[in-house]
């Protein structure tokens, strides 16, 4: 990598030097520099100041959403790149088990509540057979269990309603 100093003492970078520095193919660098005039020459080849080309070479390092730009307002190529990147992020999060697909969560929750419901259904039989409780006491236990089951159901409805109101409910997948 040969670099020379010119006019203002600024270090100039050739296409090859920029490619090496940024770890990007030189053809990509050349394409990204199209339209940016060189600041001088290095060994007879055009060269640029790093500060003049860094954004053109690497692109802005801030997410468009963080800049207040809606991805749907981006040009088609950038919009495609954005949504491809988002899809890859979602796949990675699923692979790392950071996010769990909604059908899987629904299956686990359904299995847990089915087991809970079956356990609650067996309590009166256990009380009657193993604890020798009378019919009146078993009926009272059934009322209490039904009240607990209804309370749990109401709490679940409330939580789900709050999630929908707060926008926390997400589409599956």
Short mmCIF file of N, CA and C in Angstrom, two decimals:
data_model
loop_
_atom_site.label_atom_id
_atom_site.label_comp_id
_atom_site.label_asym_id
_atom_site.label_seq_id
_atom_site.Cartn_x
_atom_site.Cartn_y
_atom_site.Cartn_z
N UNK A 1 0.86 -1.16 0.00
CA UNK A 1 0.00 0.00 0.00
C UNK A 1 0.90 1.22 0.00
N UNK A 2 0.89 1.96 -1.12
CA UNK A 2 1.71 3.16 -1.13
C UNK A 2 0.81 4.38 -1.05
N UNK A 3 1.11 5.22 -0.12
CA UNK A 3 0.30 6.41 0.13
C UNK A 3 1.23 7.61 0.10
N UNK A 4 0.79 8.68 -0.53
CA UNK A 4 1.61 9.89 -0.55
C UNK A 4 0.85 11.04 0.07
N UNK A 5 1.58 12.04 0.43
CA UNK A 5 0.99 13.25 0.98
C UNK A 5 0.98 14.33 -0.08
N UNK A 6 -0.10 15.06 -0.18
CA UNK A 6 -0.17 16.15 -1.14
C UNK A 6 -0.79 17.38 -0.52
N UNK A 7 -0.87 18.40 -1.26
CA UNK A 7 -1.23 19.77 -0.97
C UNK A 7 -1.40 20.11 0.51
N UNK A 8 -2.41 19.76 1.20
CA UNK A 8 -2.61 20.23 2.58
C UNK A 8 -1.95 19.31 3.59
N UNK A 9 -1.19 18.38 3.14
CA UNK A 9 -0.56 17.46 4.07
C UNK A 9 -1.48 16.33 4.46
N UNK A 10 -2.67 16.27 3.86
CA UNK A 10 -3.61 15.20 4.18
C UNK A 10 -3.15 13.90 3.54
N UNK A 11 -3.34 12.82 4.21
CA UNK A 11 -2.98 11.52 3.67
C UNK A 11 -4.01 11.14 2.62
N UNK A 12 -3.55 10.68 1.48
CA UNK A 12 -4.44 10.27 0.40
C UNK A 12 -4.46 8.76 0.28
N UNK A 13 -5.62 8.26 -0.12
CA UNK A 13 -5.83 6.82 -0.21
C UNK A 13 -6.23 6.45 -1.63
N UNK A 14 -5.51 5.51 -2.20
CA UNK A 14 -5.86 4.98 -3.52
C UNK A 14 -7.02 3.99 -3.35
N UNK A 15 -7.56 3.57 -4.47
CA UNK A 15 -8.65 2.58 -4.42
C UNK A 15 -8.17 1.30 -3.75
N UNK A 16 -6.98 0.85 -4.10
CA UNK A 16 -6.45 -0.37 -3.47
C UNK A 16 -6.26 -0.18 -1.97
N UNK A 17 -5.74 0.97 -1.56
CA UNK A 17 -5.52 1.23 -0.14
C UNK A 17 -6.85 1.29 0.61
N UNK A 18 -7.85 1.92 0.00
CA UNK A 18 -9.18 1.98 0.64
C UNK A 18 -9.79 0.58 0.76
N UNK A 19 -9.63 -0.21 -0.30
CA UNK A 19 -10.16 -1.58 -0.28
C UNK A 19 -9.51 -2.38 0.84
N UNK A 20 -8.20 -2.22 0.99
CA UNK A 20 -7.50 -2.93 2.06
C UNK A 20 -7.93 -2.43 3.44
N UNK A 21 -8.03 -1.12 3.58
CA UNK A 21 -8.38 -0.53 4.88
C UNK A 21 -9.79 -0.93 5.33
N UNK A 22 -10.73 -0.87 4.40
CA UNK A 22 -12.13 -1.15 4.76
C UNK A 22 -12.49 -2.62 4.61
N UNK A 23 -11.63 -3.40 3.98
CA UNK A 23 -11.92 -4.82 3.81
C UNK A 23 -13.04 -5.06 2.80
N UNK A 24 -13.08 -4.22 1.77
CA UNK A 24 -14.12 -4.31 0.75
C UNK A 24 -13.42 -4.50 -0.60
N UNK A 25 -14.03 -5.24 -1.50
CA UNK A 25 -13.48 -5.46 -2.82
C UNK A 25 -13.22 -4.12 -3.52
N UNK A 26 -12.10 -4.03 -4.23
CA UNK A 26 -11.73 -2.77 -4.87
C UNK A 26 -12.75 -2.33 -5.91
N UNK A 27 -13.42 -3.30 -6.58
CA UNK A 27 -14.45 -2.93 -7.57
C UNK A 27 -15.62 -2.25 -6.89
N UNK A 28 -15.96 -2.71 -5.69
CA UNK A 28 -17.04 -2.08 -4.93
C UNK A 28 -16.63 -0.66 -4.53
N UNK A 29 -15.38 -0.53 -4.08
CA UNK A 29 -14.88 0.80 -3.70
C UNK A 29 -14.96 1.74 -4.91
N UNK A 30 -14.49 1.28 -6.06
CA UNK A 30 -14.49 2.11 -7.27
C UNK A 30 -15.91 2.54 -7.62
N UNK A 31 -16.86 1.62 -7.53
CA UNK A 31 -18.26 1.95 -7.84
C UNK A 31 -18.80 2.98 -6.86
N UNK A 32 -18.47 2.84 -5.58
CA UNK A 32 -18.98 3.76 -4.57
C UNK A 32 -18.33 5.15 -4.66
N UNK A 33 -17.14 5.21 -5.21
CA UNK A 33 -16.45 6.50 -5.36
C UNK A 33 -16.86 7.25 -6.62
N UNK A 34 -17.66 6.60 -7.46
CA UNK A 34 -18.10 7.23 -8.70
C UNK A 34 -18.78 8.56 -8.38
N UNK A 35 -18.29 9.63 -8.99
CA UNK A 35 -18.86 10.95 -8.76
C UNK A 35 -18.15 11.76 -7.70
N UNK A 36 -17.23 11.15 -6.96
CA UNK A 36 -16.46 11.89 -5.95
C UNK A 36 -15.10 12.20 -6.57
N UNK A 37 -14.80 13.47 -6.75
CA UNK A 37 -13.52 13.81 -7.39
C UNK A 37 -12.34 13.48 -6.49
N UNK A 38 -11.26 12.95 -7.08
CA UNK A 38 -10.07 12.66 -6.28
C UNK A 38 -9.44 13.95 -5.77
N UNK A 39 -8.76 13.84 -4.64
CA UNK A 39 -8.09 15.00 -4.04
C UNK A 39 -6.65 15.11 -4.50
N UNK A 40 -6.17 14.11 -5.22
CA UNK A 40 -4.79 14.12 -5.69
C UNK A 40 -4.45 12.79 -6.32
N UNK A 41 -3.18 12.47 -6.34
CA UNK A 41 -2.72 11.22 -6.95
C UNK A 41 -1.72 10.53 -6.04
N UNK A 42 -1.71 9.20 -6.13
CA UNK A 42 -0.72 8.37 -5.45
C UNK A 42 -0.11 7.49 -6.52
N UNK A 43 1.19 7.66 -6.74
CA UNK A 43 1.90 6.88 -7.77
C UNK A 43 1.20 6.96 -9.13
N UNK A 44 0.67 8.13 -9.45
CA UNK A 44 0.03 8.33 -10.74
C UNK A 44 -1.42 7.89 -10.81
N UNK A 45 -1.98 7.38 -9.71
CA UNK A 45 -3.38 6.95 -9.69
C UNK A 45 -4.19 7.91 -8.84
N UNK A 46 -5.49 8.06 -9.16
CA UNK A 46 -6.32 8.97 -8.36
C UNK A 46 -6.37 8.51 -6.90
N UNK A 47 -6.46 9.49 -6.00
CA UNK A 47 -6.51 9.18 -4.57
C UNK A 47 -7.41 10.19 -3.87
N UNK A 48 -7.96 9.76 -2.72
CA UNK A 48 -8.94 10.57 -2.00
C UNK A 48 -8.55 10.72 -0.53
N UNK A 49 -9.03 11.80 0.09
CA UNK A 49 -8.90 11.93 1.54
C UNK A 49 -9.94 11.02 2.17
N UNK A 50 -9.57 10.38 3.23
CA UNK A 50 -10.45 9.44 3.89
C UNK A 50 -11.75 10.11 4.34
N UNK A 51 -11.64 11.31 4.87
CA UNK A 51 -12.84 12.00 5.36
C UNK A 51 -13.82 12.31 4.24
N UNK A 52 -13.33 12.41 2.98
CA UNK A 52 -14.20 12.71 1.86
C UNK A 52 -14.96 11.49 1.35
N UNK A 53 -14.43 10.31 1.62
CA UNK A 53 -15.02 9.12 1.02
C UNK A 53 -15.56 8.10 2.03
N UNK A 54 -15.33 8.30 3.31
CA UNK A 54 -15.71 7.27 4.30
C UNK A 54 -17.19 6.93 4.24
N UNK A 55 -18.05 7.93 4.19
CA UNK A 55 -19.49 7.65 4.16
C UNK A 55 -19.88 7.01 2.85
N UNK A 56 -19.29 7.46 1.74
CA UNK A 56 -19.62 6.87 0.44
C UNK A 56 -19.18 5.40 0.40
N UNK A 57 -18.04 5.11 1.00
CA UNK A 57 -17.51 3.74 0.97
C UNK A 57 -18.28 2.84 1.92
N UNK A 58 -18.49 3.28 3.15
CA UNK A 58 -19.11 2.43 4.16
C UNK A 58 -20.61 2.66 4.30
N UNK A 59 -21.11 3.77 3.83
CA UNK A 59 -22.52 4.09 4.00
C UNK A 59 -22.76 4.62 5.39
N UNK A 60 -23.87 5.30 5.59
CA UNK A 60 -24.16 5.80 6.94
C UNK A 60 -24.30 4.63 7.90
N UNK A 61 -23.76 4.79 9.09
CA UNK A 61 -23.75 3.71 10.06
C UNK A 61 -24.91 3.76 11.03
N UNK A 62 -25.89 4.60 10.76
CA UNK A 62 -27.06 4.72 11.62
C UNK A 62 -28.23 4.11 10.88
N UNK A 63 -29.03 3.33 11.59
CA UNK A 63 -30.20 2.72 11.00
C UNK A 63 -31.16 3.80 10.50
N UNK A 64 -31.78 3.60 9.32
CA UNK A 64 -32.72 4.60 8.82
C UNK A 64 -33.86 4.88 9.79
N UNK A 65 -34.30 3.85 10.52
CA UNK A 65 -35.39 4.04 11.46
C UNK A 65 -34.95 4.99 12.58
N UNK A 66 -33.67 4.88 13.00
CA UNK A 66 -33.18 5.76 14.05
C UNK A 66 -33.06 7.19 13.57
N UNK A 67 -32.93 7.38 12.27
CA UNK A 67 -32.88 8.73 11.70
C UNK A 67 -34.28 9.30 11.51
N UNK A 68 -35.29 8.56 11.89
CA UNK A 68 -36.65 9.01 11.70
C UNK A 68 -37.17 8.73 10.30
N UNK A 69 -36.47 7.89 9.54
CA UNK A 69 -36.88 7.56 8.19
C UNK A 69 -37.67 6.26 8.23
N UNK A 70 -38.84 6.27 7.64
CA UNK A 70 -39.66 5.07 7.55
C UNK A 70 -39.08 4.17 6.45
N UNK A 71 -38.78 2.90 6.76
CA UNK A 71 -38.21 2.02 5.73
C UNK A 71 -39.06 1.96 4.46
N UNK A 72 -40.36 2.13 4.59
CA UNK A 72 -41.22 2.08 3.41
C UNK A 72 -41.04 3.30 2.51
N UNK A 73 -40.38 4.36 3.01
CA UNK A 73 -40.11 5.56 2.21
C UNK A 73 -38.77 5.49 1.51
N UNK A 74 -37.99 4.43 1.75
CA UNK A 74 -36.67 4.29 1.14
C UNK A 74 -36.81 3.91 -0.32
N UNK A 75 -35.77 4.16 -1.11
CA UNK A 75 -35.77 3.66 -2.50
C UNK A 75 -35.87 2.14 -2.49
N UNK A 76 -36.38 1.56 -3.57
CA UNK A 76 -36.63 0.11 -3.58
C UNK A 76 -35.44 -0.75 -3.16
N UNK A 77 -34.25 -0.46 -3.64
CA UNK A 77 -33.08 -1.29 -3.30
C UNK A 77 -32.77 -1.21 -1.80
N UNK A 78 -32.79 0.00 -1.25
CA UNK A 78 -32.52 0.15 0.19
C UNK A 78 -33.63 -0.48 1.02
N UNK A 79 -34.87 -0.35 0.56
CA UNK A 79 -36.00 -0.96 1.28
C UNK A 79 -35.86 -2.48 1.27
N UNK A 80 -35.48 -3.05 0.12
CA UNK A 80 -35.26 -4.49 0.03
C UNK A 80 -34.15 -4.91 0.97
N UNK A 81 -33.05 -4.17 0.97
CA UNK A 81 -31.93 -4.48 1.87
C UNK A 81 -32.38 -4.42 3.33
N UNK A 82 -33.16 -3.40 3.66
CA UNK A 82 -33.64 -3.25 5.04
C UNK A 82 -34.48 -4.46 5.47
N UNK A 83 -35.45 -4.83 4.64
CA UNK A 83 -36.33 -5.93 5.04
C UNK A 83 -35.62 -7.28 4.99
N UNK A 84 -34.66 -7.45 4.10
CA UNK A 84 -33.86 -8.68 4.12
C UNK A 84 -33.06 -8.77 5.42
N UNK A 85 -32.48 -7.64 5.80
CA UNK A 85 -31.71 -7.62 7.05
C UNK A 85 -32.61 -7.91 8.24
N UNK A 86 -33.81 -7.34 8.25
CA UNK A 86 -34.75 -7.60 9.34
C UNK A 86 -35.15 -9.07 9.39
N UNK A 87 -35.38 -9.67 8.21
CA UNK A 87 -35.74 -11.09 8.16
C UNK A 87 -34.59 -11.94 8.71
N UNK A 88 -33.37 -11.60 8.35
CA UNK A 88 -32.21 -12.33 8.86
C UNK A 88 -32.07 -12.15 10.37
N UNK A 89 -32.35 -10.93 10.88
CA UNK A 89 -32.28 -10.69 12.32
C UNK A 89 -33.30 -11.55 13.04
N UNK A 90 -34.50 -11.62 12.50
CA UNK A 90 -35.57 -12.43 13.11
C UNK A 90 -35.18 -13.91 13.10
N UNK A 91 -34.61 -14.38 11.99
CA UNK A 91 -34.17 -15.77 11.92
C UNK A 91 -33.08 -16.04 12.97
N UNK A 92 -32.13 -15.11 13.08
CA UNK A 92 -31.05 -15.26 14.06
C UNK A 92 -31.61 -15.30 15.48
N UNK A 93 -32.56 -14.39 15.78
CA UNK A 93 -33.15 -14.37 17.12
C UNK A 93 -33.88 -15.68 17.40
N UNK A 94 -34.54 -16.25 16.40
CA UNK A 94 -35.22 -17.53 16.59
C UNK A 94 -34.20 -18.65 16.82
N UNK A 95 -33.10 -18.64 16.04
CA UNK A 95 -32.06 -19.65 16.22
C UNK A 95 -31.43 -19.57 17.61
N UNK A 96 -31.24 -18.36 18.11
CA UNK A 96 -30.63 -18.15 19.42
C UNK A 96 -31.65 -18.28 20.55
N UNK A 97 -32.90 -18.50 20.19
CA UNK A 97 -34.01 -18.63 21.15
C UNK A 97 -34.22 -17.33 21.93
N UNK A 98 -33.87 -16.21 21.30
CA UNK A 98 -34.17 -14.90 21.88
C UNK A 98 -35.65 -14.62 21.69
N UNK A 99 -36.16 -14.98 20.53
CA UNK A 99 -37.60 -14.90 20.30
C UNK A 99 -38.08 -16.31 19.96
N UNK A 100 -39.29 -16.58 20.37
CA UNK A 100 -39.86 -17.91 20.16
C UNK A 100 -41.09 -17.76 19.29
N UNK A 101 -41.23 -18.57 18.26
CA UNK A 101 -42.39 -18.45 17.37
C UNK A 101 -43.71 -18.58 18.14
N UNK A 102 -44.67 -17.75 17.78
CA UNK A 102 -45.96 -17.71 18.48
C UNK A 102 -46.63 -19.08 18.56
N UNK A 103 -46.66 -19.88 17.48
CA UNK A 103 -47.32 -21.20 17.59
C UNK A 103 -46.67 -22.08 18.66
N UNK A 104 -45.35 -21.98 18.80
CA UNK A 104 -44.66 -22.77 19.82
C UNK A 104 -45.05 -22.31 21.22
N UNK A 105 -45.13 -21.00 21.41
CA UNK A 105 -45.54 -20.46 22.70
C UNK A 105 -46.97 -20.88 23.01
N UNK A 106 -47.83 -20.76 22.00
CA UNK A 106 -49.24 -21.15 22.19
C UNK A 106 -49.35 -22.62 22.58
N UNK A 107 -48.56 -23.48 21.94
CA UNK A 107 -48.60 -24.91 22.25
C UNK A 107 -48.16 -25.18 23.69
N UNK A 108 -47.08 -24.53 24.12
CA UNK A 108 -46.58 -24.73 25.47
C UNK A 108 -47.59 -24.23 26.50
N UNK A 109 -48.16 -23.05 26.25
CA UNK A 109 -49.14 -22.49 27.18
C UNK A 109 -50.38 -23.38 27.23
N UNK A 110 -50.84 -23.84 26.08
CA UNK A 110 -52.02 -24.72 26.04
C UNK A 110 -51.76 -26.02 26.80
N UNK A 111 -50.58 -26.60 26.62
CA UNK A 111 -50.23 -27.83 27.33
C UNK A 111 -50.20 -27.60 28.84
N UNK A 112 -49.62 -26.47 29.25
CA UNK A 112 -49.54 -26.16 30.68
C UNK A 112 -50.94 -25.97 31.27
N UNK A 113 -51.80 -25.24 30.57
CA UNK A 113 -53.14 -25.02 31.10
C UNK A 113 -53.99 -26.28 31.07
N UNK A 114 -53.76 -27.14 30.10
CA UNK A 114 -54.48 -28.42 30.06
C UNK A 114 -54.08 -29.27 31.27
N UNK A 115 -52.78 -29.31 31.57
CA UNK A 115 -52.31 -30.07 32.73
C UNK A 115 -52.85 -29.46 34.02
N UNK A 116 -52.87 -28.14 34.12
CA UNK A 116 -53.43 -27.47 35.29
C UNK A 116 -54.91 -27.79 35.45
N UNK A 117 -55.64 -27.73 34.36
CA UNK A 117 -57.08 -28.01 34.40
C UNK A 117 -57.35 -29.46 34.82
N UNK A 118 -56.57 -30.39 34.27
CA UNK A 118 -56.75 -31.79 34.65
C UNK A 118 -56.40 -32.01 36.12
N UNK A 119 -55.38 -31.34 36.60
CA UNK A 119 -55.02 -31.44 38.01
C UNK A 119 -56.13 -30.89 38.90
N UNK A 120 -56.70 -29.76 38.52
CA UNK A 120 -57.80 -29.18 39.30
C UNK A 120 -59.02 -30.11 39.29
N UNK A 121 -59.26 -30.76 38.15
CA UNK A 121 -60.41 -31.67 38.05
C UNK A 121 -60.26 -32.90 38.96
N UNK A 122 -59.05 -33.29 39.26
CA UNK A 122 -58.86 -34.50 40.08
C UNK A 122 -58.93 -34.20 41.58
N UNK A 123 -58.81 -32.93 41.97
CA UNK A 123 -58.81 -32.60 43.40
C UNK A 123 -60.06 -33.09 44.12
N UNK A 124 -61.27 -32.86 43.60
CA UNK A 124 -62.45 -33.36 44.33
C UNK A 124 -62.44 -34.88 44.53
N UNK A 125 -61.99 -35.63 43.51
CA UNK A 125 -61.94 -37.08 43.65
C UNK A 125 -60.93 -37.49 44.73
N UNK A 126 -59.78 -36.82 44.74
CA UNK A 126 -58.78 -37.13 45.76
C UNK A 126 -59.33 -36.81 47.15
N UNK A 127 -60.00 -35.66 47.29
CA UNK A 127 -60.57 -35.29 48.59
C UNK A 127 -61.62 -36.30 49.05
N UNK A 128 -62.43 -36.77 48.11
CA UNK A 128 -63.49 -37.71 48.47
C UNK A 128 -62.92 -39.11 48.77
N UNK A 129 -62.03 -39.60 47.93
CA UNK A 129 -61.54 -40.97 48.07
C UNK A 129 -60.42 -41.11 49.09
N UNK A 130 -59.42 -40.20 49.02
CA UNK A 130 -58.24 -40.34 49.86
C UNK A 130 -58.37 -39.63 51.20
N UNK A 131 -59.20 -38.60 51.25
CA UNK A 131 -59.31 -37.83 52.49
C UNK A 131 -60.64 -38.09 53.21
N UNK A 132 -61.48 -38.89 52.61
CA UNK A 132 -62.76 -39.29 53.20
C UNK A 132 -63.64 -38.10 53.53
N UNK A 133 -63.65 -37.09 52.65
CA UNK A 133 -64.54 -35.95 52.86
C UNK A 133 -65.94 -36.33 52.38
N UNK A 134 -66.93 -35.70 52.99
CA UNK A 134 -68.30 -35.95 52.61
C UNK A 134 -68.69 -35.17 51.37
N UNK A 135 -69.90 -35.44 50.90
CA UNK A 135 -70.39 -34.83 49.66
C UNK A 135 -70.45 -33.31 49.77
N UNK A 136 -70.86 -32.78 50.94
CA UNK A 136 -70.98 -31.33 51.12
C UNK A 136 -69.60 -30.66 51.02
N UNK A 137 -68.60 -31.27 51.65
CA UNK A 137 -67.25 -30.70 51.61
C UNK A 137 -66.66 -30.77 50.19
N UNK A 138 -66.92 -31.86 49.49
CA UNK A 138 -66.43 -32.01 48.12
C UNK A 138 -67.09 -30.97 47.21
N UNK A 139 -68.40 -30.75 47.40
CA UNK A 139 -69.12 -29.72 46.63
C UNK A 139 -68.51 -28.34 46.87
N UNK A 140 -68.18 -28.06 48.14
CA UNK A 140 -67.55 -26.78 48.47
C UNK A 140 -66.19 -26.67 47.80
N UNK A 141 -65.41 -27.75 47.77
CA UNK A 141 -64.11 -27.75 47.11
C UNK A 141 -64.27 -27.50 45.61
N UNK A 142 -65.30 -28.10 45.02
CA UNK A 142 -65.57 -27.89 43.59
C UNK A 142 -65.89 -26.42 43.33
N UNK A 143 -66.68 -25.78 44.20
CA UNK A 143 -67.01 -24.35 44.05
C UNK A 143 -65.75 -23.49 44.13
N UNK A 144 -64.88 -23.81 45.09
CA UNK A 144 -63.64 -23.05 45.25
C UNK A 144 -62.75 -23.22 44.01
N UNK A 145 -62.63 -24.45 43.54
CA UNK A 145 -61.80 -24.72 42.36
C UNK A 145 -62.36 -24.00 41.13
N UNK A 146 -63.68 -24.06 40.97
CA UNK A 146 -64.30 -23.35 39.84
C UNK A 146 -64.06 -21.83 39.95
N UNK A 147 -64.11 -21.30 41.16
CA UNK A 147 -63.83 -19.86 41.36
C UNK A 147 -62.39 -19.51 40.99
N UNK A 148 -61.47 -20.38 41.39
CA UNK A 148 -60.05 -20.15 41.05
C UNK A 148 -59.86 -20.22 39.54
N UNK A 149 -60.48 -21.21 38.92
CA UNK A 149 -60.38 -21.36 37.46
C UNK A 149 -60.95 -20.13 36.74
N UNK A 150 -62.09 -19.63 37.19
CA UNK A 150 -62.71 -18.44 36.59
C UNK A 150 -61.83 -17.20 36.82
N UNK A 151 -61.25 -17.09 38.01
CA UNK A 151 -60.35 -15.96 38.30
C UNK A 151 -59.13 -15.97 37.39
N UNK A 152 -58.56 -17.14 37.18
CA UNK A 152 -57.42 -17.27 36.29
C UNK A 152 -57.80 -16.88 34.86
N UNK A 153 -58.96 -17.33 34.42
CA UNK A 153 -59.45 -16.99 33.08
C UNK A 153 -59.61 -15.48 32.93
N UNK A 154 -60.19 -14.83 33.92
CA UNK A 154 -60.39 -13.38 33.86
C UNK A 154 -59.05 -12.64 33.84
N UNK A 155 -58.08 -13.12 34.63
CA UNK A 155 -56.76 -12.49 34.62
C UNK A 155 -56.09 -12.62 33.26
N UNK A 156 -56.23 -13.78 32.63
CA UNK A 156 -55.65 -13.97 31.30
C UNK A 156 -56.30 -13.04 30.28
N UNK A 157 -57.62 -12.90 30.36
CA UNK A 157 -58.31 -11.98 29.46
C UNK A 157 -57.83 -10.55 29.68
N UNK A 158 -57.63 -10.17 30.92
CA UNK A 158 -57.16 -8.81 31.24
C UNK A 158 -55.75 -8.58 30.71
N UNK A 159 -54.87 -9.54 30.91
CA UNK A 159 -53.50 -9.40 30.42
C UNK A 159 -53.48 -9.29 28.90
N UNK A 160 -54.23 -10.16 28.23
CA UNK A 160 -54.28 -10.12 26.77
C UNK A 160 -54.87 -8.81 26.28
N UNK A 161 -55.91 -8.33 26.94
CA UNK A 161 -56.52 -7.04 26.57
C UNK A 161 -55.54 -5.89 26.74
N UNK A 162 -54.77 -5.90 27.83
CA UNK A 162 -53.77 -4.84 28.07
C UNK A 162 -52.67 -4.89 27.02
N UNK A 163 -52.26 -6.09 26.63
CA UNK A 163 -51.21 -6.21 25.61
C UNK A 163 -51.70 -5.63 24.29
N UNK A 164 -52.93 -5.90 23.91
CA UNK A 164 -53.48 -5.37 22.66
C UNK A 164 -53.60 -3.85 22.72
N UNK A 165 -54.02 -3.31 23.87
CA UNK A 165 -54.16 -1.86 24.01
C UNK A 165 -52.81 -1.16 23.95
N UNK A 166 -51.78 -1.77 24.53
CA UNK A 166 -50.45 -1.16 24.56
C UNK A 166 -49.66 -1.43 23.29
N UNK A 167 -50.22 -2.21 22.36
CA UNK A 167 -49.49 -2.50 21.13
C UNK A 167 -48.42 -3.55 21.32
N UNK A 168 -48.46 -4.27 22.43
CA UNK A 168 -47.43 -5.29 22.70
C UNK A 168 -47.73 -6.60 22.00
N UNK A 169 -48.98 -6.78 21.55
CA UNK A 169 -49.32 -8.03 20.88
C UNK A 169 -48.65 -8.03 19.52
N UNK A 170 -47.96 -9.11 19.18
CA UNK A 170 -47.24 -9.19 17.92
C UNK A 170 -47.84 -10.26 17.06
N UNK A 171 -47.71 -10.03 15.77
CA UNK A 171 -48.18 -11.02 14.82
C UNK A 171 -47.28 -12.24 14.89
N UNK A 172 -47.84 -13.43 14.72
CA UNK A 172 -47.01 -14.62 14.75
C UNK A 172 -45.98 -14.60 13.63
N UNK A 173 -44.82 -15.26 13.93
CA UNK A 173 -43.80 -15.45 12.91
C UNK A 173 -43.07 -14.20 12.68
#
